[in-house]
């Protein structure tokens, strides 16, 4: 029983790799750049580019379970290769954007929806995880907070229920190691709705620093974000935040309804990652 973890350098994949290894499962870590993987001693690593079918068969040899990051480019070839390799279950890391009414037309949602549909149409039993915004997204503010600069953010009153990646790891572990979640598509969130402004207030409290918020217009945010992200994804994100300012948010999808243990709060995540926000200010 070998479980292949794609995205093993990513936030959720790395946590899942360590969790399953600690529980005694045989895991194989996959990355496009396996030389940079940080794996426990004895864990096998493999090269896998989800957009390059030439890498699929070697990565999947002897694998029975796959934790899959959503990459539409090679998904049909990947599922064919997984079937041929004898894979018995797939757990897909998707996004709650696929449940939005405009999912078909929004590039970010469509990216995930394409993979969800392919996985659900495959004969391999699957579980689809649909988390909302990760608590880790707050790391994008860490440089400004560390150096005492204003945090720049569009739609500061957009509310989500940020999820701690370890809660996704808990659910993925259940999905990969028991039959209870097979065939399900599960929306996941953290335990409490928080706006960006609320999250910054928590970070200010924990770091004991005032944090100034500089609200960006949509145009300003678009300019800054397209410097390091594809334009359609930026526009989807801005639309998501704009909608999140207007709609009510609940914690009805909190991970604890699946795991039975209290969902971890944003404050908990921020406390665990305080170093990222508290380094010495950079001079000059
Ligand atoms: N951040 C959020 O708020 C949020 C919310 C809902 C859903 N999600 C979804 O969760 C996933 C992870 O998000 P994240 O922000 O936490 O990402 P992350 O930690 O930055 O990790 C990204 C991972 O994706 C892997 N990857 C990307 N393209 C790949 C490819 N072609 N082949 C193989 N691996 C590939 C990377 O692997 P290598 O570079 O090692 O190859 C890396 O491990 C994303 O799919 C995202 O859409 C995120």
CSV table of C-alpha atoms and ligand atoms in Angstrom, one decimal:
chain,number,residue,atom,x,y,z
A,1,UNK,CA,0.0,0.0,0.0
A,2,UNK,CA,2.0,3.0,-1.2
A,3,UNK,CA,0.4,6.4,-1.1
A,4,UNK,CA,1.7,9.0,-3.7
A,5,UNK,CA,1.7,12.5,-2.4
A,6,UNK,CA,1.7,15.1,-5.1
A,7,UNK,CA,2.4,18.7,-4.0
A,8,UNK,CA,4.8,17.2,-1.4
A,9,UNK,CA,6.6,20.6,-1.3
A,10,UNK,CA,3.3,22.4,-0.8
A,11,UNK,CA,1.6,23.5,2.4
A,12,UNK,CA,-1.0,20.7,2.5
A,13,UNK,CA,1.1,18.0,0.7
A,14,UNK,CA,4.1,18.4,3.0
A,15,UNK,CA,1.9,18.2,6.1
A,16,UNK,CA,0.1,15.1,4.8
A,17,UNK,CA,3.4,13.4,3.9
A,18,UNK,CA,4.7,13.7,7.4
A,19,UNK,CA,1.4,12.8,9.0
A,20,UNK,CA,1.0,9.6,7.0
A,21,UNK,CA,4.6,8.6,7.5
A,22,UNK,CA,4.2,9.2,11.3
A,23,UNK,CA,1.2,6.9,11.2
A,24,UNK,CA,3.3,4.2,9.6
A,25,UNK,CA,2.0,4.4,6.1
A,26,UNK,CA,4.3,3.8,3.1
A,27,UNK,CA,4.4,7.2,1.3
A,28,UNK,CA,6.1,8.4,-1.8
A,29,UNK,CA,6.8,12.2,-2.2
A,30,UNK,CA,6.3,13.7,-5.6
A,31,UNK,CA,7.5,17.1,-7.0
A,32,UNK,CA,8.7,18.7,-10.2
A,33,UNK,CA,11.9,19.4,-8.3
A,34,UNK,CA,12.4,16.4,-5.9
A,35,UNK,CA,15.9,17.6,-5.0
A,36,UNK,CA,14.2,20.4,-2.9
A,37,UNK,CA,11.9,18.0,-1.0
A,38,UNK,CA,12.2,17.9,2.8
A,39,UNK,CA,11.2,14.3,3.5
A,40,UNK,CA,11.5,12.2,6.6
A,41,UNK,CA,14.4,9.7,6.5
A,42,UNK,CA,13.6,6.6,4.3
A,43,UNK,CA,10.7,8.2,2.4
A,44,UNK,CA,11.0,7.6,-1.4
A,45,UNK,CA,10.9,10.6,-3.7
A,46,UNK,CA,9.9,10.8,-7.3
A,47,UNK,CA,9.8,13.3,-10.1
A,48,UNK,CA,6.3,14.2,-11.2
A,49,UNK,CA,5.0,17.1,-13.3
A,50,UNK,CA,1.2,16.8,-13.4
A,51,UNK,CA,1.3,18.6,-16.8
A,52,UNK,CA,3.9,16.1,-18.3
A,53,UNK,CA,2.5,12.6,-19.0
A,54,UNK,CA,6.0,11.2,-19.5
A,55,UNK,CA,6.5,11.5,-15.7
A,56,UNK,CA,3.3,9.6,-14.7
A,57,UNK,CA,4.1,5.9,-15.1
A,58,UNK,CA,7.4,5.9,-13.1
A,59,UNK,CA,5.8,8.0,-10.3
A,60,UNK,CA,2.7,5.7,-10.1
A,61,UNK,CA,4.4,2.3,-10.2
A,62,UNK,CA,3.2,0.2,-7.2
A,63,UNK,CA,1.0,3.0,-5.9
A,64,UNK,CA,-2.5,2.3,-4.4
A,65,UNK,CA,-3.5,5.7,-3.2
A,66,UNK,CA,-2.9,9.2,-4.6
A,67,UNK,CA,-3.2,12.6,-3.0
A,68,UNK,CA,-3.7,14.9,-6.0
A,69,UNK,CA,-3.2,18.6,-6.6
A,70,UNK,CA,-5.5,20.1,-9.2
A,71,UNK,CA,-3.7,20.5,-12.5
A,72,UNK,CA,-6.0,20.3,-15.6
A,73,UNK,CA,-3.2,20.0,-18.2
A,74,UNK,CA,-2.5,16.3,-17.9
A,75,UNK,CA,-5.4,15.1,-15.9
A,76,UNK,CA,-6.9,12.6,-18.4
A,77,UNK,CA,-3.5,11.0,-19.0
A,78,UNK,CA,-2.9,10.9,-15.3
A,79,UNK,CA,-6.1,9.0,-14.6
A,80,UNK,CA,-5.4,6.5,-17.4
A,81,UNK,CA,-1.9,5.9,-16.0
A,82,UNK,CA,-3.3,5.6,-12.4
A,83,UNK,CA,-5.8,3.1,-13.6
A,84,UNK,CA,-3.1,1.1,-15.4
A,85,UNK,CA,-0.9,1.2,-12.3
A,86,UNK,CA,-3.7,-0.3,-10.1
A,87,UNK,CA,-4.5,2.9,-8.1
A,88,UNK,CA,-7.5,2.2,-5.8
A,89,UNK,CA,-8.3,5.7,-4.6
A,90,UNK,CA,-7.7,9.3,-5.3
A,91,UNK,CA,-8.1,12.2,-2.9
A,92,UNK,CA,-8.2,15.5,-4.8
A,93,UNK,CA,-7.3,18.9,-3.3
A,94,UNK,CA,-9.8,21.1,-5.1
A,95,UNK,CA,-11.3,24.4,-3.9
A,96,UNK,CA,-14.7,25.7,-2.7
A,97,UNK,CA,-14.7,28.1,-5.7
A,98,UNK,CA,-16.2,25.2,-7.6
A,99,UNK,CA,-19.4,25.6,-5.6
A,100,UNK,CA,-19.8,29.2,-6.6
A,101,UNK,CA,-22.7,30.0,-9.0
A,102,UNK,CA,-20.2,31.4,-11.6
A,103,UNK,CA,-17.8,28.5,-11.4
A,104,UNK,CA,-18.1,27.6,-15.1
A,105,UNK,CA,-16.9,31.1,-16.2
A,106,UNK,CA,-14.4,32.0,-13.4
A,107,UNK,CA,-10.9,30.8,-14.4
A,108,UNK,CA,-9.8,29.8,-10.9
A,109,UNK,CA,-12.9,27.8,-10.3
A,110,UNK,CA,-12.9,26.3,-13.8
A,111,UNK,CA,-9.3,25.1,-13.3
A,112,UNK,CA,-10.4,23.0,-10.3
A,113,UNK,CA,-13.8,22.1,-11.8
A,114,UNK,CA,-12.1,20.5,-14.8
A,115,UNK,CA,-10.1,18.2,-12.6
A,116,UNK,CA,-13.0,17.4,-10.3
A,117,UNK,CA,-15.1,16.3,-13.2
A,118,UNK,CA,-12.3,14.2,-14.7
A,119,UNK,CA,-11.7,12.5,-11.3
A,120,UNK,CA,-15.4,11.9,-10.7
A,121,UNK,CA,-15.9,10.4,-14.1
A,122,UNK,CA,-12.9,8.0,-13.6
A,123,UNK,CA,-13.6,4.4,-12.4
A,124,UNK,CA,-11.1,5.0,-9.5
A,125,UNK,CA,-13.0,5.7,-6.3
A,126,UNK,CA,-12.3,9.3,-5.2
A,127,UNK,CA,-12.9,11.9,-2.5
A,128,UNK,CA,-12.9,15.6,-3.5
A,129,UNK,CA,-11.8,18.1,-0.8
A,130,UNK,CA,-13.0,21.7,-1.4
A,131,UNK,CA,-11.3,24.0,1.1
A,132,UNK,CA,-11.9,27.7,1.2
A,133,UNK,CA,-9.2,30.3,1.9
A,134,UNK,CA,-6.2,28.9,3.7
A,135,UNK,CA,-4.9,30.6,6.9
A,136,UNK,CA,-1.5,30.5,5.2
A,137,UNK,CA,-2.6,33.2,2.7
A,138,UNK,CA,-1.8,35.7,5.5
A,139,UNK,CA,1.9,35.0,4.9
A,140,UNK,CA,1.6,37.4,1.9
A,141,UNK,CA,1.4,40.2,4.5
A,142,UNK,CA,4.4,38.9,6.5
A,143,UNK,CA,7.1,41.1,4.8
A,144,UNK,CA,5.1,44.3,5.4
A,145,UNK,CA,4.3,43.4,9.0
A,146,UNK,CA,7.9,42.4,9.8
A,147,UNK,CA,9.2,45.7,8.4
A,148,UNK,CA,6.6,47.9,9.9
A,149,UNK,CA,5.1,48.9,6.5
A,150,UNK,CA,1.4,49.2,5.8
A,151,UNK,CA,-0.3,46.1,4.6
A,152,UNK,CA,-1.8,46.6,1.2
A,153,UNK,CA,-5.0,44.8,0.6
A,154,UNK,CA,-8.0,45.2,-1.7
A,155,UNK,CA,-11.5,44.4,-0.3
A,156,UNK,CA,-10.3,44.4,3.3
A,157,UNK,CA,-13.9,43.6,4.5
A,158,UNK,CA,-14.1,40.4,2.5
A,159,UNK,CA,-14.9,37.6,4.9
A,160,UNK,CA,-13.9,34.0,4.7
A,161,UNK,CA,-13.5,31.3,7.3
A,162,UNK,CA,-9.7,30.7,7.0
A,163,UNK,CA,-8.8,27.0,7.3
A,164,UNK,CA,-5.7,25.7,9.0
A,165,UNK,CA,-3.9,23.4,6.6
A,166,UNK,CA,-3.6,20.7,9.4
A,167,UNK,CA,-7.4,20.5,9.3
A,168,UNK,CA,-7.2,19.6,5.6
A,169,UNK,CA,-4.5,17.1,6.4
A,170,UNK,CA,-6.8,15.5,9.0
A,171,UNK,CA,-9.6,15.1,6.5
A,172,UNK,CA,-7.2,13.9,3.7
A,173,UNK,CA,-5.7,11.3,6.1
A,174,UNK,CA,-9.2,10.0,6.8
A,175,UNK,CA,-10.0,9.9,3.1
A,176,UNK,CA,-6.8,8.1,2.2
A,177,UNK,CA,-6.8,5.5,5.0
A,178,UNK,CA,-10.5,4.7,5.7
A,179,UNK,CA,-13.5,4.1,3.4
A,180,UNK,CA,-15.7,6.6,5.3
A,181,UNK,CA,-15.3,9.5,2.8
A,182,UNK,CA,-15.1,7.6,-0.5
A,183,UNK,CA,-17.3,9.1,-3.2
A,184,UNK,CA,-17.9,12.3,-1.4
A,185,UNK,CA,-17.2,15.9,-2.4
A,186,UNK,CA,-16.6,17.8,0.9
A,187,UNK,CA,-16.5,21.6,1.3
A,188,UNK,CA,-14.2,22.6,4.1
A,189,UNK,CA,-13.6,25.8,6.1
A,190,UNK,CA,-12.1,27.0,9.4
A,191,UNK,CA,-14.2,27.5,12.5
A,192,UNK,CA,-15.1,31.3,12.2
A,193,UNK,CA,-15.8,33.9,9.6
A,194,UNK,CA,-13.1,36.6,9.6
A,195,UNK,CA,-12.5,39.6,7.3
A,196,UNK,CA,-9.0,40.5,6.2
A,197,UNK,CA,-9.3,43.4,8.7
A,198,UNK,CA,-10.1,40.9,11.5
A,199,UNK,CA,-7.2,38.7,10.6
A,200,UNK,CA,-4.8,41.7,10.7
A,201,UNK,CA,-6.3,42.7,14.1
A,202,UNK,CA,-5.4,39.2,15.4
A,203,UNK,CA,-1.9,39.5,14.0
A,204,UNK,CA,-1.5,42.9,15.5
A,205,UNK,CA,-2.6,41.5,18.9
A,206,UNK,CA,-0.2,38.5,18.7
A,207,UNK,CA,2.8,40.5,17.5
A,208,UNK,CA,2.0,43.4,19.8
A,209,UNK,CA,2.6,45.8,16.8
A,210,UNK,CA,0.2,48.3,15.3
A,211,UNK,CA,-0.5,47.2,11.7
A,212,UNK,CA,-1.6,49.8,9.3
A,213,UNK,CA,-4.0,48.7,6.6
A,214,UNK,CA,-3.7,50.5,3.2
A,215,UNK,CA,-6.8,49.7,1.2
A,216,UNK,CA,-6.0,49.1,-2.5
A,217,UNK,CA,-8.5,49.9,-5.2
A,218,UNK,CA,-9.3,47.0,-7.5
A,219,UNK,CA,-7.1,48.6,-10.2
A,220,UNK,CA,-4.1,49.0,-7.9
A,221,UNK,CA,-4.5,45.4,-6.6
A,222,UNK,CA,-4.8,44.1,-10.2
A,223,UNK,CA,-1.5,45.9,-11.1
A,224,UNK,CA,0.4,44.5,-8.2
A,225,UNK,CA,-0.9,41.0,-8.4
A,226,UNK,CA,-0.4,40.5,-12.1
A,227,UNK,CA,3.3,41.1,-11.5
A,228,UNK,CA,3.5,37.6,-10.1
A,229,UNK,CA,0.2,35.8,-11.1
A,230,UNK,CA,-1.6,35.1,-14.3
A,231,UNK,CA,-4.2,37.8,-15.1
A,232,UNK,CA,-7.2,35.5,-15.3
A,233,UNK,CA,-6.4,34.1,-11.8
A,234,UNK,CA,-5.9,37.6,-10.4
A,235,UNK,CA,-9.3,38.6,-11.8
A,236,UNK,CA,-11.0,35.5,-10.3
A,237,UNK,CA,-9.4,36.2,-6.9
A,238,UNK,CA,-10.5,39.8,-7.0
A,239,UNK,CA,-14.0,38.8,-8.0
A,240,UNK,CA,-14.0,36.2,-5.1
A,241,UNK,CA,-13.0,38.8,-2.6
A,242,UNK,CA,-15.6,41.3,-3.9
A,243,UNK,CA,-18.3,38.7,-3.6
A,244,UNK,CA,-17.0,37.8,-0.1
A,245,UNK,CA,-17.6,41.4,1.0
A,246,UNK,CA,-21.3,41.0,0.2
A,247,UNK,CA,-22.3,37.5,1.1
A,248,UNK,CA,-22.9,36.1,4.6
A,249,UNK,CA,-20.3,33.6,5.7
A,250,UNK,CA,-20.9,30.8,8.1
A,251,UNK,CA,-18.7,28.1,9.7
A,252,UNK,CA,-21.2,25.4,8.6
A,253,UNK,CA,-18.4,23.7,6.6
A,254,UNK,CA,-15.9,23.6,9.5
A,255,UNK,CA,-13.6,20.6,9.3
A,256,UNK,CA,-14.7,19.4,12.8
A,257,UNK,CA,-17.9,18.0,11.4
A,258,UNK,CA,-15.8,15.5,9.5
A,259,UNK,CA,-12.9,14.9,11.9
A,260,UNK,CA,-14.8,15.2,15.2
A,261,UNK,CA,-12.1,17.4,16.7
A,262,UNK,CA,-12.3,21.1,17.1
A,263,UNK,CA,-11.3,23.0,13.9
A,264,UNK,CA,-8.1,25.0,14.5
A,265,UNK,CA,-8.6,28.8,14.5
A,266,UNK,CA,-6.8,31.5,12.5
A,267,UNK,CA,-5.3,32.6,15.9
A,268,UNK,CA,-3.9,29.2,16.4
A,269,UNK,CA,-2.3,29.1,13.0
A,270,UNK,CA,-0.9,32.7,13.5
A,271,UNK,CA,0.5,31.8,16.9
A,272,UNK,CA,2.3,28.8,15.3
A,273,UNK,CA,3.8,31.0,12.6
A,274,UNK,CA,4.5,34.2,14.6
A,275,UNK,CA,8.2,34.1,13.6
A,276,UNK,CA,7.2,34.9,10.0
A,277,UNK,CA,5.6,38.1,11.2
A,278,UNK,CA,8.0,39.1,13.9
A,279,UNK,CA,11.5,39.1,12.3
A,280,UNK,CA,13.8,42.0,12.7
A,281,UNK,CA,12.8,45.0,10.5
A,282,UNK,CA,15.0,45.4,7.4
A,283,UNK,CA,17.0,48.6,7.5
A,284,UNK,CA,17.8,50.9,4.6
B,1,LIG,N1,-4.4,29.0,-0.9
B,1,LIG,C1,-5.8,29.0,-0.8
B,1,LIG,O1,-6.4,29.8,-0.1
B,1,LIG,C2,-6.5,27.8,-1.5
B,1,LIG,C3,-7.8,27.7,-1.3
B,1,LIG,C4,-8.5,26.6,-1.9
B,1,LIG,C5,-7.8,25.7,-2.6
B,1,LIG,N2,-6.4,25.9,-2.8
B,1,LIG,C6,-5.7,24.9,-3.6
B,1,LIG,O2,-4.8,24.3,-2.8
B,1,LIG,C7,-3.6,24.0,-3.6
B,1,LIG,C8,-2.4,24.4,-2.9
B,1,LIG,O3,-2.4,25.7,-2.6
B,1,LIG,P1,-1.2,26.4,-1.9
B,1,LIG,O4,-1.4,27.9,-2.1
B,1,LIG,O5,-1.1,25.9,-0.5
B,1,LIG,O6,0.0,25.9,-2.7
B,1,LIG,P2,1.5,25.7,-2.3
B,1,LIG,O7,1.7,25.3,-0.9
B,1,LIG,O8,2.2,26.8,-2.9
B,1,LIG,O9,1.9,24.4,-3.2
B,1,LIG,C9,1.8,24.3,-4.5
B,1,LIG,C10,2.2,22.8,-4.8
B,1,LIG,O10,1.6,22.5,-6.1
B,1,LIG,C11,2.6,21.7,-6.8
B,1,LIG,N3,2.4,21.8,-8.2
B,1,LIG,C12,2.0,22.9,-8.9
B,1,LIG,N4,2.0,22.6,-10.2
B,1,LIG,C13,2.4,21.3,-10.3
B,1,LIG,C14,2.6,20.5,-11.4
B,1,LIG,N5,2.4,20.9,-12.7
B,1,LIG,N6,3.0,19.2,-11.2
B,1,LIG,C15,3.2,18.8,-9.9
B,1,LIG,N7,3.0,19.5,-8.8
B,1,LIG,C16,2.6,20.8,-9.1
B,1,LIG,C17,3.9,22.2,-6.4
B,1,LIG,O11,4.8,21.2,-6.5
B,1,LIG,P3,6.4,21.3,-7.0
B,1,LIG,O12,6.7,22.8,-7.2
B,1,LIG,O13,7.2,20.7,-5.9
B,1,LIG,O14,6.4,20.5,-8.2
B,1,LIG,C18,3.6,22.6,-4.9
B,1,LIG,O15,3.9,21.5,-4.1
B,1,LIG,C19,-3.8,24.7,-4.9
B,1,LIG,O16,-4.2,23.8,-5.9
B,1,LIG,C20,-4.9,25.7,-4.7
B,1,LIG,O17,-5.7,26.0,-5.8
B,1,LIG,C21,-5.8,26.9,-2.2
